[in-house]
mmCIF file of C-alpha atoms in Angstrom:
data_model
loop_
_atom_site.group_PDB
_atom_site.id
_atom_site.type_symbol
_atom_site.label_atom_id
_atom_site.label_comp_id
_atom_site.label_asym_id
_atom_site.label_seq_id
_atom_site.Cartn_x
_atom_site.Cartn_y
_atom_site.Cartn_z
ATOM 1 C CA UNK A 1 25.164 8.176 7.021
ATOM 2 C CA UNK A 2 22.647 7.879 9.807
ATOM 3 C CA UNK A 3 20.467 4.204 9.853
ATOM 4 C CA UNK A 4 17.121 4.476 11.222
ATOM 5 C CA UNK A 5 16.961 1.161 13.093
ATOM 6 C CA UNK A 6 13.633 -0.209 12.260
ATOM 7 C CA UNK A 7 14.636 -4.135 12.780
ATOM 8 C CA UNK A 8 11.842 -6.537 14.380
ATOM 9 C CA UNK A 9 9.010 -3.926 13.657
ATOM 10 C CA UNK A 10 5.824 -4.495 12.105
ATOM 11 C CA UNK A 11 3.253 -2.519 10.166
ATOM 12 C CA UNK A 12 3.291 0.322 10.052
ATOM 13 C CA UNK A 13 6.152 1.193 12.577
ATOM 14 C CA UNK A 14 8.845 1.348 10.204
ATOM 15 C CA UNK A 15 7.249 4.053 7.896
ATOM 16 C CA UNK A 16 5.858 5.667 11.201
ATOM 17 C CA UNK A 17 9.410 5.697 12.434
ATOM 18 C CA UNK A 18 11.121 7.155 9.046
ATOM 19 C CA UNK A 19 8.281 9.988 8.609
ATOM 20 C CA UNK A 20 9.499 11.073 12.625
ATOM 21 C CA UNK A 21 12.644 11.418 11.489
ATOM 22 C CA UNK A 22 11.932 13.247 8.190
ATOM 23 C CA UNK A 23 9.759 15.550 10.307
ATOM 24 C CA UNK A 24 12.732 16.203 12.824
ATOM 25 C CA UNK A 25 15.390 16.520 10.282
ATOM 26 C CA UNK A 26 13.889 18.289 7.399
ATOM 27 C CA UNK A 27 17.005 19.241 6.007
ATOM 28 C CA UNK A 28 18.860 15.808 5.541
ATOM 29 C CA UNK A 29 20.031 15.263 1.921
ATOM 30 C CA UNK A 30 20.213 11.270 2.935
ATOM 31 C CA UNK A 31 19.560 8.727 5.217
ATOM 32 C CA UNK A 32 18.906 5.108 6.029
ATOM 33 C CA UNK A 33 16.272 2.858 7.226
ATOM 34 C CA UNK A 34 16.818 -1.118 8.208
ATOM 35 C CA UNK A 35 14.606 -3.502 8.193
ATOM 36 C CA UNK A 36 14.135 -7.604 7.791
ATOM 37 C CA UNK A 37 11.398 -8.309 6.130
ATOM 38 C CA UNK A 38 10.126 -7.675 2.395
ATOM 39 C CA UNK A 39 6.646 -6.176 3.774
ATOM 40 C CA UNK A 40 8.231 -3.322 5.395
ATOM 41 C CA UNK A 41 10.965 -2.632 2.899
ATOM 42 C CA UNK A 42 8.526 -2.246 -0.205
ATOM 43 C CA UNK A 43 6.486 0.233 2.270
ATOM 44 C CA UNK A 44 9.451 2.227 3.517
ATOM 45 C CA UNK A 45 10.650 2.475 -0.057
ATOM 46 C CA UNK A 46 7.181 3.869 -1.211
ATOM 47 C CA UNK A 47 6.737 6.137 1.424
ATOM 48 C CA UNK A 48 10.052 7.602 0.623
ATOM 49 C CA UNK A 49 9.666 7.745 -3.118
ATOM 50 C CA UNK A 50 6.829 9.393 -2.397
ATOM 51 C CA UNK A 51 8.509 12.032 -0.454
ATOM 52 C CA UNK A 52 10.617 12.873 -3.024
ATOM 53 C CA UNK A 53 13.754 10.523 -2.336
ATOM 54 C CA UNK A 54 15.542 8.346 -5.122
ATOM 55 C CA UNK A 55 15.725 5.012 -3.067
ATOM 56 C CA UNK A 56 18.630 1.696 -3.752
ATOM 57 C CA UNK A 57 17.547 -1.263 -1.592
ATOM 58 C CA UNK A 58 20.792 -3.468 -0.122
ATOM 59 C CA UNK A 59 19.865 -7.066 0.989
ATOM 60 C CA UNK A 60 22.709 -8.227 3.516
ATOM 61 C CA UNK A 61 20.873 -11.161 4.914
ATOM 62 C CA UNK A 62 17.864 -10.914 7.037
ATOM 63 C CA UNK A 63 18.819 -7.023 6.835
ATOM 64 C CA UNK A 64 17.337 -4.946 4.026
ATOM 65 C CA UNK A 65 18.676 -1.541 4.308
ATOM 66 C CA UNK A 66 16.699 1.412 2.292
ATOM 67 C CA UNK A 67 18.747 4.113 1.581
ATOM 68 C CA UNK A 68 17.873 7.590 0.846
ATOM 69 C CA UNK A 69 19.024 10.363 -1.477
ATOM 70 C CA UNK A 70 17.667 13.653 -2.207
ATOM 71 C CA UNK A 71 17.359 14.411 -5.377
ATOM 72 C CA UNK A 72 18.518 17.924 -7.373
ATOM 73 C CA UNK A 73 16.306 19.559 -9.512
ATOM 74 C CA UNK A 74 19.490 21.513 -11.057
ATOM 75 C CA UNK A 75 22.663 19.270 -11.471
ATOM 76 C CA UNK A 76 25.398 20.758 -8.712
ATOM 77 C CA UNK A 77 22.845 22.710 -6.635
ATOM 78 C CA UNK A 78 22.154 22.162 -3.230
ATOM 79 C CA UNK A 79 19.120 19.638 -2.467
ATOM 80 C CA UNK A 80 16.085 21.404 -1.465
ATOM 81 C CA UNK A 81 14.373 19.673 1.269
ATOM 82 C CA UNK A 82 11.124 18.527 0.954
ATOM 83 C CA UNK A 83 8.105 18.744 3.585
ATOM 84 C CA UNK A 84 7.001 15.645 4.695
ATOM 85 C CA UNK A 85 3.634 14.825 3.044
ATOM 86 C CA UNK A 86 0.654 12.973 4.229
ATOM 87 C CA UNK A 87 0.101 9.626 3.134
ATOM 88 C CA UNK A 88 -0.806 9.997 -0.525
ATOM 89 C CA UNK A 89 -3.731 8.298 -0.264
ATOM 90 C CA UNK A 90 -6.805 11.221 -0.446
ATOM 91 C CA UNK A 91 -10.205 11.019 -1.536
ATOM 92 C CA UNK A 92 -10.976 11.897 -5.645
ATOM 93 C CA UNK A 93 -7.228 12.023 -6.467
ATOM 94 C CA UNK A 94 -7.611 9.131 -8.687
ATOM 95 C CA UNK A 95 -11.443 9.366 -9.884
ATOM 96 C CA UNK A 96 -12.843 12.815 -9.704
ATOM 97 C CA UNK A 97 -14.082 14.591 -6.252
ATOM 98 C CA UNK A 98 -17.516 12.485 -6.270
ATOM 99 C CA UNK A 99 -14.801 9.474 -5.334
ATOM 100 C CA UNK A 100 -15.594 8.444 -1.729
ATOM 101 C CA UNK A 101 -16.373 4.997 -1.561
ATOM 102 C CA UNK A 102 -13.840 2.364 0.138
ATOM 103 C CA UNK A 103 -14.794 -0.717 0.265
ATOM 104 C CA UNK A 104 -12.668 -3.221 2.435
ATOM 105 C CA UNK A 105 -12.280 -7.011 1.940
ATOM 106 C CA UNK A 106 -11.193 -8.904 4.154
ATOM 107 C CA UNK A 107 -11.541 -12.717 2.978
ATOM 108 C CA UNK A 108 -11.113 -14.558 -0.167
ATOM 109 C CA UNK A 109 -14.586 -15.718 -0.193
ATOM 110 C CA UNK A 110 -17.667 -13.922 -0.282
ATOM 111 C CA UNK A 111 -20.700 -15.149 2.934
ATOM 112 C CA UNK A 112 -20.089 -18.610 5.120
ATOM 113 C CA UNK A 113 -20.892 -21.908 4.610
ATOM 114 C CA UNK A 114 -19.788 -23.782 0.744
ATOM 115 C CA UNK A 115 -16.322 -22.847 0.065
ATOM 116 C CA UNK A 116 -17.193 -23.126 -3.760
ATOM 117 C CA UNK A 117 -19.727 -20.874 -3.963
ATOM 118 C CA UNK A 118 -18.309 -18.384 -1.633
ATOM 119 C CA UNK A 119 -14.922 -18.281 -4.295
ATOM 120 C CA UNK A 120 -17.900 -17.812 -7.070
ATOM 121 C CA UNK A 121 -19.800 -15.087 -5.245
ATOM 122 C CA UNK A 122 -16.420 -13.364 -4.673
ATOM 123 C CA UNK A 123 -15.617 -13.467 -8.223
ATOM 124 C CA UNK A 124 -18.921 -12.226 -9.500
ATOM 125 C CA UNK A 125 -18.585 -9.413 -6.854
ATOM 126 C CA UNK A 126 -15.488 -8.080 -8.015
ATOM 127 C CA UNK A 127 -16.870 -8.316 -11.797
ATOM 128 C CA UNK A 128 -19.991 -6.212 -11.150
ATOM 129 C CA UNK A 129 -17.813 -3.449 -8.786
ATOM 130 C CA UNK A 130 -17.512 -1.461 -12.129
ATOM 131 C CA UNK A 131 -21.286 -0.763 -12.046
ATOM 132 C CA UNK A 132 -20.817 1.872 -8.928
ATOM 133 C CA UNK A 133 -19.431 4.273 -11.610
ATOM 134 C CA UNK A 134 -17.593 6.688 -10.067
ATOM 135 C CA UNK A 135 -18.298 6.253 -6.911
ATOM 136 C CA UNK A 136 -15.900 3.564 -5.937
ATOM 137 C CA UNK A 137 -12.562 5.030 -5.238
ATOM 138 C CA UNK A 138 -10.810 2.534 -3.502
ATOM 139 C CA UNK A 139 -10.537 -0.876 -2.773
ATOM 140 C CA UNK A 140 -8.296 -2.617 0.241
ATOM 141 C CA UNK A 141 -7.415 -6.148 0.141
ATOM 142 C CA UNK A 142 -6.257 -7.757 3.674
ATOM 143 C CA UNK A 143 -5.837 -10.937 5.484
ATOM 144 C CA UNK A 144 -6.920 -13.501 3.191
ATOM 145 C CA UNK A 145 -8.559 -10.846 1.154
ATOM 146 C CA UNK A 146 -4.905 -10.475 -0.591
ATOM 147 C CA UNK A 147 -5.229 -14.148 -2.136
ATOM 148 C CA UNK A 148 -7.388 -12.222 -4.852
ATOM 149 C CA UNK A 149 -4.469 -10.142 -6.185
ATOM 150 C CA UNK A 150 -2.320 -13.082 -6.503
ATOM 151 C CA UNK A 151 -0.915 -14.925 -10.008
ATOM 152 C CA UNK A 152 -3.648 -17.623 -10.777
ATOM 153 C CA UNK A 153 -6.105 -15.684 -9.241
ATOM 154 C CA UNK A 154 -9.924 -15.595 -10.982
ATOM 155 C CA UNK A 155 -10.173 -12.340 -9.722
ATOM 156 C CA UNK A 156 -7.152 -10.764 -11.286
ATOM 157 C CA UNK A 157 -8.528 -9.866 -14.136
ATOM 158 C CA UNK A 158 -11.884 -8.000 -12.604
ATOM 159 C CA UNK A 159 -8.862 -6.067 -10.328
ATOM 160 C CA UNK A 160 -7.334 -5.519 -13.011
ATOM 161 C CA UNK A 161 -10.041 -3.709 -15.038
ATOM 162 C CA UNK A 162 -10.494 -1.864 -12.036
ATOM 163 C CA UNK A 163 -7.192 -0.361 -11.477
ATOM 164 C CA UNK A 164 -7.079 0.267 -15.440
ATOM 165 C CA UNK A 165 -10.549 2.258 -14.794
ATOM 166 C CA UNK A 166 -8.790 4.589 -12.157
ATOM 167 C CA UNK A 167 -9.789 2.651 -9.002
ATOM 168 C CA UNK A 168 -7.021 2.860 -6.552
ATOM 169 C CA UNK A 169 -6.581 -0.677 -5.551
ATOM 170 C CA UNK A 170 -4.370 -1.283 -2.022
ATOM 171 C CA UNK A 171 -3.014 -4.586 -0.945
ATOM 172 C CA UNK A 172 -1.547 -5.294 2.557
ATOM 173 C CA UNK A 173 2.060 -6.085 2.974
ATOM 174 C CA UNK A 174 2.473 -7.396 6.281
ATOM 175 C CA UNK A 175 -0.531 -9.793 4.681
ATOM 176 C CA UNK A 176 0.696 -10.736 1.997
ATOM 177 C CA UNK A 177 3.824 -11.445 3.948
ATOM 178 C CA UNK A 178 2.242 -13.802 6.238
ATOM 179 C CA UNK A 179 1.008 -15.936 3.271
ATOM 180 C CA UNK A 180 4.077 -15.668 1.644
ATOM 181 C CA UNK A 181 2.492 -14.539 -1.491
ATOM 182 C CA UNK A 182 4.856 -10.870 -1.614
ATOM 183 C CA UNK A 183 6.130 -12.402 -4.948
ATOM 184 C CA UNK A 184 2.683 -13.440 -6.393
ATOM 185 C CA UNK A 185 1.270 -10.122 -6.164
ATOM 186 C CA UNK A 186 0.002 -9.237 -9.605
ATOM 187 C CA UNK A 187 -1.985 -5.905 -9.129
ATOM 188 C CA UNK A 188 -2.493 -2.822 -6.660
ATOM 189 C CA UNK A 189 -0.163 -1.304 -4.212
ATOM 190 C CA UNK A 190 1.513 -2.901 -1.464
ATOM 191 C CA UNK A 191 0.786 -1.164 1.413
ATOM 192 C CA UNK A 192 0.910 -0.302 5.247
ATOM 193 C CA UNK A 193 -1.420 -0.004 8.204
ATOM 194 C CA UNK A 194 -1.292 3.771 8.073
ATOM 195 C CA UNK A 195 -2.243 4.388 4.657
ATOM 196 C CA UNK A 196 -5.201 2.068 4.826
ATOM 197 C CA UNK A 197 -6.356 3.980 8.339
ATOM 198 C CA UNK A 198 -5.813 7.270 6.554
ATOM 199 C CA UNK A 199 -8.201 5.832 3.643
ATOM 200 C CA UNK A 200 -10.408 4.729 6.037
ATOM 201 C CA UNK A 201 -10.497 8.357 7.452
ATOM 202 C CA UNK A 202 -10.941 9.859 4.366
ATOM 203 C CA UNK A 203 -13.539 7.675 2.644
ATOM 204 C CA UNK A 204 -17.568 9.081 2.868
ATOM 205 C CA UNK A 205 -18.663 5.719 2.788
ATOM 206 C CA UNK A 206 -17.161 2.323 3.605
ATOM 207 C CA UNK A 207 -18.100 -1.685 3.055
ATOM 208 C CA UNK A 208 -16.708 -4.250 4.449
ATOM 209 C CA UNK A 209 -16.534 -7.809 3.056
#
């Protein structure tokens, strides 16, 4: 079985490097991709799930190999390769085609100067995001930004509601892997640098906070 080498890379250069070699072997039945760190071997594994693969995960120390198996639609047929998609990631797939509003934050606090009321003008911003209706399609958490998808969080629950109203909610894995907080993630989708570009390409309208 052929390993994709994808050791020492960051965001989002193991995914790019699997989806080049989907694209050059569209045929393969299986495959696998190494890695060493958790970031990129939740992303890999989406990305392939996503494609159609049924993915095992094997920790051998600092290497994480993903390894991938076509799946049969009809038990002892051949597998039936499948084209390699574009991130999933498009605009109204979760809310309805009047969707197009990302909005981007970037810190755990909301404005500079008191650390206090920046936390409480962050919460209060998440809780009123349901009032843009159906607007708001999407919401990316990075850099400190994923502290507020963490256990213990006081914004959990207003991401929460969010993502149970159909707002697609991603959260940054190569973040959340620099605060070492991969394990305390309690909602959205861990995610890469080129799903969160392709959002960002997609969106009508974005906000940065």
């Amino acid at each position: 079985m052929e390993i994709i080498d994808c050791m020492g890379l960051t965001c989002p250069q193991p995914v790019l490097k699997t989806r080049a070699y989907l694209l050059a072997h569209p045929d393969t039945t299986g495959f696998g991709v190494s890695v060493d760190n958790a970031a990129a071997s939740e992303n890999v594994k989406r990305f392939l799930e996503n494609q159609g693969f049924e993915v095992t995960i094997d920790s051998r120390g600092e290497r994480i190999v993903i390894t991938a198996a076509q799946t049969c639609s009809v038990p002892g047929a051949p597998a039936a390769s499948t084209p390699v998609q574009k991130p999933e990631f498009e605009p109204g797939r979760d809310r309805g085609e009047d969707a197009r509003t990302l909005i981007v934050i970037a810190r755990n606090l909301l404005g500079d100067g008191d650390a206090a009321l920046g936390r409480k003008l962050m919460l209060n911003f998440i809780n009123t995001l349901p009032e843009m209706g159906s607007a708001l399609w999407r919401v990316v958490c990075l850099n400190a930004g994923v502290k507020l998808t963490i256990e213990g969080a006081e914004t959990l629950p207003g991401l929460q509601r969010l993502v149970d109203e159909g707002v697609s909610l991603l959260v940054c894995g190569t973040c959340l892997d620099h605060y070492r907080l991969l394990e305390s993630k309690r909602v959205g989708e861990t995610t890469n640098m080129l799903d969160i570009v392709t959002s960002l390409q997609h969106a009508e309208k974005v906000i940065t906070i």
